[in-house]
Backbone as numpy.savetxt, mean C-alpha at the origin, in Angstrom:
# Nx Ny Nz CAx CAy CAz Cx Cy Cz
30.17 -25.31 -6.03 30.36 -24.44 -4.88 30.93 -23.09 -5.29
32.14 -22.98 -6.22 32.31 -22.02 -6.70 31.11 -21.33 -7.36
31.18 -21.93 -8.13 29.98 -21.16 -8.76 29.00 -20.21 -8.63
28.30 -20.84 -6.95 27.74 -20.41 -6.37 27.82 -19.32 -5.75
29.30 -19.36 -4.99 29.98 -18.20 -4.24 29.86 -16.96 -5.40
30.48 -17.41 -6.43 30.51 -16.39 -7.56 28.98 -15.82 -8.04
27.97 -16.25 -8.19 26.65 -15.96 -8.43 26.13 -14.86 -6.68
26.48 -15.22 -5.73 26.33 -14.31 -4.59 26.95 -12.71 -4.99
28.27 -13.11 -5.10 29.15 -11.99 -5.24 29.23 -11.13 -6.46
28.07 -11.62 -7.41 28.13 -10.63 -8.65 26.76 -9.55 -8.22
26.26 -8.54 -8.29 25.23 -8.18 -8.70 24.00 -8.79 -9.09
23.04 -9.11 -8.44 21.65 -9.85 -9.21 21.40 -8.89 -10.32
20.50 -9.52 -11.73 20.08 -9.40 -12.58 19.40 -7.64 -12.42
19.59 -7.11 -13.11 19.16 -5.34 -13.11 17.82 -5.81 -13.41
17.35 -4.81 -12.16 15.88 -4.24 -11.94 15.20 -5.40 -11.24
15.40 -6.51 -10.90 15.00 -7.68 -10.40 14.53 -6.93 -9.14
15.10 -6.71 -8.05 14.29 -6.11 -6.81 13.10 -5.51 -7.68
13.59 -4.30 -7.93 12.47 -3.23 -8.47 11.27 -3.75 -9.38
11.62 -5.01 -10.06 10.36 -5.40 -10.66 9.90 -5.76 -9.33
9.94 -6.84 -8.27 9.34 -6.98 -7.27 8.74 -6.29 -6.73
9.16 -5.01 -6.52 8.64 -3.40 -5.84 7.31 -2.87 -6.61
7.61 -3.05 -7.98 6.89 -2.37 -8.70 5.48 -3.66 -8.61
5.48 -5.07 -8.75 4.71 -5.98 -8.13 3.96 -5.70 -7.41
4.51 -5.69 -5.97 3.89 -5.12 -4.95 3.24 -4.18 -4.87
3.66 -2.73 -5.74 2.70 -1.73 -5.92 1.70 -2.12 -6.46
1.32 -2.76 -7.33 0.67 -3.15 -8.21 -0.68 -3.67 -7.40
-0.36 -4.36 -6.81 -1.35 -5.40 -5.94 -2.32 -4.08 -4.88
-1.57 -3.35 -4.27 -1.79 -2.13 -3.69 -2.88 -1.58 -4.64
-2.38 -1.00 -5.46 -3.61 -0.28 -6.25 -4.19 -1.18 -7.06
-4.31 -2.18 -7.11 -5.55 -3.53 -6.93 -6.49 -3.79 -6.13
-5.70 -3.48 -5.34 -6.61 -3.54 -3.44 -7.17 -2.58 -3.34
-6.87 -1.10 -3.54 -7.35 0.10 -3.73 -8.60 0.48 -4.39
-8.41 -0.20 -5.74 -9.58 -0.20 -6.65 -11.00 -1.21 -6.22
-10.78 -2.44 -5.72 -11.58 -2.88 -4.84 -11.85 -2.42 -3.46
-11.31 -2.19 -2.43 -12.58 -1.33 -2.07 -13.26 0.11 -2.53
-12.60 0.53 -3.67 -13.59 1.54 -4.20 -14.46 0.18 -4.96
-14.74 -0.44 -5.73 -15.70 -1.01 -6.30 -16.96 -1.49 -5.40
-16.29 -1.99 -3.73 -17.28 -2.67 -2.89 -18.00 -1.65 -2.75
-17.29 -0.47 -2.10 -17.94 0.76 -1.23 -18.75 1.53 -2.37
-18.84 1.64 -3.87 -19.20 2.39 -4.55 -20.31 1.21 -5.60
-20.33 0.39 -5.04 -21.64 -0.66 -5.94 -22.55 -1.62 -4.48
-23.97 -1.66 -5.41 -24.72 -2.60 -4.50 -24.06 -3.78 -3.69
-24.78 -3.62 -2.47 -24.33 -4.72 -1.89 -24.39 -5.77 -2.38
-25.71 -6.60 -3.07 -25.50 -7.84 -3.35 -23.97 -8.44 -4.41
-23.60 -7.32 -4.63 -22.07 -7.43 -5.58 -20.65 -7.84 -4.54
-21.05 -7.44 -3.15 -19.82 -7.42 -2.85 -19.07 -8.71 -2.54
-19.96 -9.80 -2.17 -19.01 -11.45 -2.32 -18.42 -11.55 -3.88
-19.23 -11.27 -4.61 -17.88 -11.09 -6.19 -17.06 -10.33 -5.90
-17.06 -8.80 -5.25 -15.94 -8.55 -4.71 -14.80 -9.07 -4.47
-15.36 -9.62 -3.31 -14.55 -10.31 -1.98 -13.58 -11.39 -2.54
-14.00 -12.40 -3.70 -13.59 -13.26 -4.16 -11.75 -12.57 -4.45
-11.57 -11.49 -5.08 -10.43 -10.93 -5.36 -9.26 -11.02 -4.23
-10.32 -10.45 -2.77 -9.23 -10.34 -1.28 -7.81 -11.57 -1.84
-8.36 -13.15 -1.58 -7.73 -14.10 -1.40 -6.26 -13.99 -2.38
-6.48 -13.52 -3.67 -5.61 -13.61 -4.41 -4.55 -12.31 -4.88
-5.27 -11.28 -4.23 -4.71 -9.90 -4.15 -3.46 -10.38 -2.91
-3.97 -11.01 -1.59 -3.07 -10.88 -0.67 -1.77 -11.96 -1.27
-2.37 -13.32 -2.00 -1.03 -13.93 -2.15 -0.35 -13.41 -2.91
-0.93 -12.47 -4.09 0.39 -11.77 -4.85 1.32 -10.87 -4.42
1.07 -10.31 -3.52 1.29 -9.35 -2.31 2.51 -10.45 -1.45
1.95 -11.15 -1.18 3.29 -12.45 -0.41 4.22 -12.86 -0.89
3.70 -13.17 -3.11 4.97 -13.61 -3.37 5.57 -12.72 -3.93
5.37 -11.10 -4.34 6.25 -10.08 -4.16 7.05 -9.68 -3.43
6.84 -9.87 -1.94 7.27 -9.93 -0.91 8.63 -11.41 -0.56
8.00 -12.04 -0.83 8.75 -13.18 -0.80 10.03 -13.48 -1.45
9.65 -13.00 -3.08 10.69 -13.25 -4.05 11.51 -12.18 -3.97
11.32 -10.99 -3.34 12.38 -10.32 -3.09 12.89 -10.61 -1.83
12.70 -10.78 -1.23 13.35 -11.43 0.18 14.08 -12.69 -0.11
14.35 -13.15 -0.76 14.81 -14.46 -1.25 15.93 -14.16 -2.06
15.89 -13.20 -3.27 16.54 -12.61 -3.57 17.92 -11.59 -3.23
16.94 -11.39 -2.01 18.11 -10.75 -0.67 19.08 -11.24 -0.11
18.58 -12.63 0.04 19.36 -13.53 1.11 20.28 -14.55 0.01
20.19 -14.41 -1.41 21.05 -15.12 -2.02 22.03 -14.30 -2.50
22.28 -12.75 -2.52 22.92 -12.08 -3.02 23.64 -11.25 -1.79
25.07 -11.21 -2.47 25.73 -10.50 -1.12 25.80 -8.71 -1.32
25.78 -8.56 -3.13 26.14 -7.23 -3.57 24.40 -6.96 -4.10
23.60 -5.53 -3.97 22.23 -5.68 -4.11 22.86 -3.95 -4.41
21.25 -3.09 -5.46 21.89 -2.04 -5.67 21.38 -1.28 -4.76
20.70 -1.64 -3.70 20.32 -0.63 -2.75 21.12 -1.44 -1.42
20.41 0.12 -0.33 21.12 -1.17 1.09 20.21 -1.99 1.33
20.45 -3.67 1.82 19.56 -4.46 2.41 18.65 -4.36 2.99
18.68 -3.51 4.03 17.94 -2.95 4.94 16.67 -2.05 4.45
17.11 -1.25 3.00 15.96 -0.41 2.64 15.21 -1.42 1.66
15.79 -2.41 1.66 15.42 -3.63 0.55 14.13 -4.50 1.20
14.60 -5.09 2.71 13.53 -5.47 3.73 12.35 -4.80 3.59
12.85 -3.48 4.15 11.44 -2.93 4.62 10.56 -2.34 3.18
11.21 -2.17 2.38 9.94 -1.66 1.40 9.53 -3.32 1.05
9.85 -3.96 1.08 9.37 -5.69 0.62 8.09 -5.60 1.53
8.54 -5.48 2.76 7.80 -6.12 3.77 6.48 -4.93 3.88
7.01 -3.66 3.70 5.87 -2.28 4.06 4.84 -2.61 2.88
5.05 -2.84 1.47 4.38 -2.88 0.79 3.55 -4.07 0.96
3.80 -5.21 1.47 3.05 -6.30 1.85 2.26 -5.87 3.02
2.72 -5.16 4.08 1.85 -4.81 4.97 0.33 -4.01 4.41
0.69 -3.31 3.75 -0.40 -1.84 3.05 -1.71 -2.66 2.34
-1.08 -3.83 1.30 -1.85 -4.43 0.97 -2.99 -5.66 1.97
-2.38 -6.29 2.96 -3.05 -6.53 4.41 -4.26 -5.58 4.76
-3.57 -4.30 4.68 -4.38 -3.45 5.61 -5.50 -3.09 5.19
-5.42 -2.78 3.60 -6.46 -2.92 2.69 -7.53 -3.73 2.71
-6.65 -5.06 2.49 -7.90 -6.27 2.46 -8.63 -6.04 3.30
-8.02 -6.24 4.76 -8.64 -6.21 6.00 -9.71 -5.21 6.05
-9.86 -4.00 5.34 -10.83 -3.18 5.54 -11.75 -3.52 4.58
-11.43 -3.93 3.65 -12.52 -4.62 2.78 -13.86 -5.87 3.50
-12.52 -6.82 3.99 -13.26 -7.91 4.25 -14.83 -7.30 5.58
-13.89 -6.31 6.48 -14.55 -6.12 7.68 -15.92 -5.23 7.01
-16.17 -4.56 6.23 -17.16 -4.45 5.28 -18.42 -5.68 5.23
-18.08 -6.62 5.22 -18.64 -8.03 5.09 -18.67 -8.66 6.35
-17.78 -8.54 7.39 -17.74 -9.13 9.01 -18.61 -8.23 10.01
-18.22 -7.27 9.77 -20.06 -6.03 10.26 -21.14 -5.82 9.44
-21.48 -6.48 8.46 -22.63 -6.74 8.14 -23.06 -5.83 7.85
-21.89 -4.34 7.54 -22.27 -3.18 6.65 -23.41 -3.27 5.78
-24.40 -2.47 5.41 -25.68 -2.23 4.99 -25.72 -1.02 4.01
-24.86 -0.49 4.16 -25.21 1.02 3.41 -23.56 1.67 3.39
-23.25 2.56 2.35 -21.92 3.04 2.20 -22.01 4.56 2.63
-21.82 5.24 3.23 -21.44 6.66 3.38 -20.53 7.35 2.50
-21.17 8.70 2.97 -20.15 9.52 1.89 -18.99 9.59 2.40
-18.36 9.23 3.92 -16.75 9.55 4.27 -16.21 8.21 3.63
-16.72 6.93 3.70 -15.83 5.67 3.04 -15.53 6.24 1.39
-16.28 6.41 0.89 -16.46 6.78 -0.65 -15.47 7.88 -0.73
-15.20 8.66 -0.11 -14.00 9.89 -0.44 -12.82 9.18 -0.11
-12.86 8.52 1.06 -11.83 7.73 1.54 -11.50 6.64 0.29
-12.27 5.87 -0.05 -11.90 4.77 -1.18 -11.35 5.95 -2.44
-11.55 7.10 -2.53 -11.00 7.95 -3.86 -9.91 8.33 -3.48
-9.33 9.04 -2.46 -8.13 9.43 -1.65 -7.35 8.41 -1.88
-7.43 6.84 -1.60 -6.69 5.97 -1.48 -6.13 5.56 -2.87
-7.11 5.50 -3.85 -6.82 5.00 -4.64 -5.49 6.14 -5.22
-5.86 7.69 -5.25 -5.02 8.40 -5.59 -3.32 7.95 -5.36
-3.39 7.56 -3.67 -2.22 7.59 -2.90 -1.38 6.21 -3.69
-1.88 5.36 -3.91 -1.56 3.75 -4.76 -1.18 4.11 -5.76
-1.50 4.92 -6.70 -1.38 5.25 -7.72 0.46 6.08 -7.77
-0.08 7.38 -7.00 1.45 8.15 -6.65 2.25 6.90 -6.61
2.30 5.93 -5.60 3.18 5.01 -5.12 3.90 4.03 -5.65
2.70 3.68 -7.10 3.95 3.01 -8.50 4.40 3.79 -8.81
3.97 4.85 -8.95 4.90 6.06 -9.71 6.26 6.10 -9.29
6.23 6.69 -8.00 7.46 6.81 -7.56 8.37 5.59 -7.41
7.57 4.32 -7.38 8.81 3.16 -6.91 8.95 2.74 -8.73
8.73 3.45 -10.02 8.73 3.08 -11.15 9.62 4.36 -11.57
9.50 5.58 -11.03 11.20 6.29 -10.46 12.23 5.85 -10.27
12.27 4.93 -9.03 13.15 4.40 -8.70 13.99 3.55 -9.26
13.26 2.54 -9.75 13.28 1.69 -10.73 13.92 2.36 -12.00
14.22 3.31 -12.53 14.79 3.84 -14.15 15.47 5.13 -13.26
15.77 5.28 -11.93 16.57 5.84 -11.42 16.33 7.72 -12.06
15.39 7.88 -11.96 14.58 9.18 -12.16 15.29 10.16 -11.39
15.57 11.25 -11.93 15.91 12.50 -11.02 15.80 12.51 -9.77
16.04 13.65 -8.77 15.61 13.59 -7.14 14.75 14.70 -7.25
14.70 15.63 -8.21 13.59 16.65 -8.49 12.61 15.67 -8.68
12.56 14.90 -9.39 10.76 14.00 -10.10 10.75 13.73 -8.69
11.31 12.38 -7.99 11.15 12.06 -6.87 9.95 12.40 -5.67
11.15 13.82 -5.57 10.72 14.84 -4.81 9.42 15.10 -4.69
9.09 15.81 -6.13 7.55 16.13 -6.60 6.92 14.87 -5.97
6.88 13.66 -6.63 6.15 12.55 -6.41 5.81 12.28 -4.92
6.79 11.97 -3.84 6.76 12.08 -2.68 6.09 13.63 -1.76
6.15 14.65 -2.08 5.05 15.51 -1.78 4.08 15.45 -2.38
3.28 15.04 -3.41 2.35 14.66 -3.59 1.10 13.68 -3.02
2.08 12.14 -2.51 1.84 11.13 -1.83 1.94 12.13 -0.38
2.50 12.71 -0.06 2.35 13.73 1.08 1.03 14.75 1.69
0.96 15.09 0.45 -0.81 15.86 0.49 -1.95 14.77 0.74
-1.66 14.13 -0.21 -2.89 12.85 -0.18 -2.56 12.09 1.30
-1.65 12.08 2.19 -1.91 11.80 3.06 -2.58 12.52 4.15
-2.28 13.61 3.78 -2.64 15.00 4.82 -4.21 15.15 4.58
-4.57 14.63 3.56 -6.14 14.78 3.18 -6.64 13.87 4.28
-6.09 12.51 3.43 -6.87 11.62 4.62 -6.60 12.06 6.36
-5.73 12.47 6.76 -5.79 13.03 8.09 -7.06 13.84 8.23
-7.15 14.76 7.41 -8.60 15.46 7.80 -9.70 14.66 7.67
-9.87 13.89 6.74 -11.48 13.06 6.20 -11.44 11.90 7.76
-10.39 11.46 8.02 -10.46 10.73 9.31 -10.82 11.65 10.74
-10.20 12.93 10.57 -10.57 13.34 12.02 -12.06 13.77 11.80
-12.48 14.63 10.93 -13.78 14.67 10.59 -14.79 13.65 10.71
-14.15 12.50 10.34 -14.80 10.99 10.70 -15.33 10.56 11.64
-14.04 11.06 12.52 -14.18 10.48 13.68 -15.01 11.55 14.69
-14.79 13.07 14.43 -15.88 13.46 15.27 -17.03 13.65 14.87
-17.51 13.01 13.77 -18.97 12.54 13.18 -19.16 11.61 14.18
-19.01 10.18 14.02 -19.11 9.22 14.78 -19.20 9.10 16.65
-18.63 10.38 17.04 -18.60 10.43 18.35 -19.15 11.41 18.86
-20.75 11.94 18.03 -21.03 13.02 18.20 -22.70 12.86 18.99
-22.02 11.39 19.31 -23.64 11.04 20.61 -24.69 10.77 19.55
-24.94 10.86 18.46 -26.16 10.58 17.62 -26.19 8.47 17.11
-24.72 7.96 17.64 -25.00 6.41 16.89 -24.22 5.53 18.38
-24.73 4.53 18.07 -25.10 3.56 19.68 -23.14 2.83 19.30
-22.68 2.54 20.23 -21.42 1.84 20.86 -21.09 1.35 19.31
-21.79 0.02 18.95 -20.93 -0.88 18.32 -21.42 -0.27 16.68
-22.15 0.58 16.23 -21.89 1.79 14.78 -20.26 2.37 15.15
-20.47 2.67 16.21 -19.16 3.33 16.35 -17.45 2.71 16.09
-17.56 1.92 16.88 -16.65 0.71 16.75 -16.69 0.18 15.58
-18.16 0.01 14.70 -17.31 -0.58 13.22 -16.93 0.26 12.48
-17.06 1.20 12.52 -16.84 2.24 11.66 -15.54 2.95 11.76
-15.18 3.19 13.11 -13.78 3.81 13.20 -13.19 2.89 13.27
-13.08 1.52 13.28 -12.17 0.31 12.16 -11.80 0.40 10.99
-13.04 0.83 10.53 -12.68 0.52 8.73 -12.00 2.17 8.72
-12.56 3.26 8.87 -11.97 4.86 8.99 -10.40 4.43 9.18
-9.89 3.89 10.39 -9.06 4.05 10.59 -8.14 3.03 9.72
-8.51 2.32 9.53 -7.94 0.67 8.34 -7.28 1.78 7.28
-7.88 2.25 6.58 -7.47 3.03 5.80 -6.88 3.94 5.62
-6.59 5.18 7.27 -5.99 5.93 7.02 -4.94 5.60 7.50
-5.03 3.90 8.13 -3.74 3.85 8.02 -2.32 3.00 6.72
-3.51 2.14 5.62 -2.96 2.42 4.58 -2.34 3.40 3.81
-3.14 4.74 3.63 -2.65 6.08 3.21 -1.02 6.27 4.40
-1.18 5.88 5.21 -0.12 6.51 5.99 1.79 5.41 5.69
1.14 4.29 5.37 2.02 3.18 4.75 2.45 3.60 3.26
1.66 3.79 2.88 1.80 4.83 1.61 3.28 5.78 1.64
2.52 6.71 2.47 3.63 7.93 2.76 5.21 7.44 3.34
4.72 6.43 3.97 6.15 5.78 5.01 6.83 5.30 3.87
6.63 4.60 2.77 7.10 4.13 1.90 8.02 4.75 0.71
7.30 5.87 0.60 7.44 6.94 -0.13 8.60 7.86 0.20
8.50 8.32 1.61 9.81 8.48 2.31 10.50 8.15 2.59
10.62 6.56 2.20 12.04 5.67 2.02 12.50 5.81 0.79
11.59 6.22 0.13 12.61 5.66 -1.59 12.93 7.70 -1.85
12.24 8.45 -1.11 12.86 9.86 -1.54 14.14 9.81 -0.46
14.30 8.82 0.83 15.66 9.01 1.27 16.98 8.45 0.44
16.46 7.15 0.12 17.36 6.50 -0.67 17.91 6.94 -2.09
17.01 7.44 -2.65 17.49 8.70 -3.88 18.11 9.86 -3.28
17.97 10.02 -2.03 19.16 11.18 -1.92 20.00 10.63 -1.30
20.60 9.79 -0.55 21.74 9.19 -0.61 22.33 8.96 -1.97
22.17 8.40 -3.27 21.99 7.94 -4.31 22.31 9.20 -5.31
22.13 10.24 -5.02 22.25 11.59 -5.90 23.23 12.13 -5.79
């Protein structure tokens, strides 16, 4: 029992969250790179695709998981709890959101890739990329200048996808394609920009928490 109490009350093992974090990123720009592979190769490829979804999302869970677990056994953690939750849980969300646009690729019976998914699958992947960066900042406790940079960066790349989506979307609603083109399409459009936007949310937690931290 002691023991125990005493294992709460010390510090967990350095970098233990942050390897989790950095996990989770990981899976992200996993997910990223697959739907650029679906959207940018023949269809008959994309159930080899698809095969990846299943195991992208559980790594994504037990990143999520093992830091949450980690949470709840430790009383002293080097961040606050609270910013500990939600990047666990945001980064598990992003990767969801991903899949989900992948899979729906395959649930509408998509036929052909456009050039807005294809910029969109390059945008994204960019934004995944920024996003280990910065939580691999965090992690070796990097300047608030690097930070900084990093998080306006993940900032632009979100601001991109804002345009490639509104552009998207008044393609799609421009009276030339029947109800349900429309509807699948500003699913997957929007699936994604709202990954990119999980991205950014994320990003602006760990540039707040480095400036508390500075």
């Amino acid at each position: 029992m002691a023991l125990g109490l005493l294992a709460k009350l010390l510090p967990p093992a350095e970098n233990k969250f942050y390897n989790f974090f950095e996990d989770g990123a990981e899976v992200i720009e996993l997910s990223s790179q697959l739907f650029y592979q679906i959207v940018h190769s023949d269809l008959t490829q994309r159930e080899e695709y698809l095969i990846h979804a299943k195991t992208y999302k559980r790594r994504a869970a037990e990143a999520m998981e093992g830091s949450l677990a980690l949470l709840n056994s430790s009383f002293v953690t080097p961040i606050d709890r609270e910013d500990i939750q939600v990047i666990s849980t945001t980064l598990y969300k992003c990767t969801k959101v991903i899949l989900k646009a992948c899979v729906y690729l395959r649930i509408y019976k998509i036929e052909s890739y456009n050039d807005i998914v294809k910029t969109q699958s390059e945008v994204l992947i960019k934004s995944a990329e920024e996003l280990r960066t910065i939580i691999s900042m965090m992690k070796r406790n990097a300047s608030l200048k690097e930070i900084t940079a990093c998080s306006y960066r993940i900032k632009d790349i979100e601001n991109r996808g804002d345009e490639i989506l509104f552009n998207a979307t008044e393609e799609i609603f421009s009276g030339k394609y029947d109800a349900l083109y429309v509807l699948k399409w500003r699913n997957i459009y929007k699936g994604i920009e709202n990954a990119l936007d999980i991205c950014s949310v994320i990003s602006d937690l760990i540039f707040n928490i480095a400036l508390k931290h500075s």
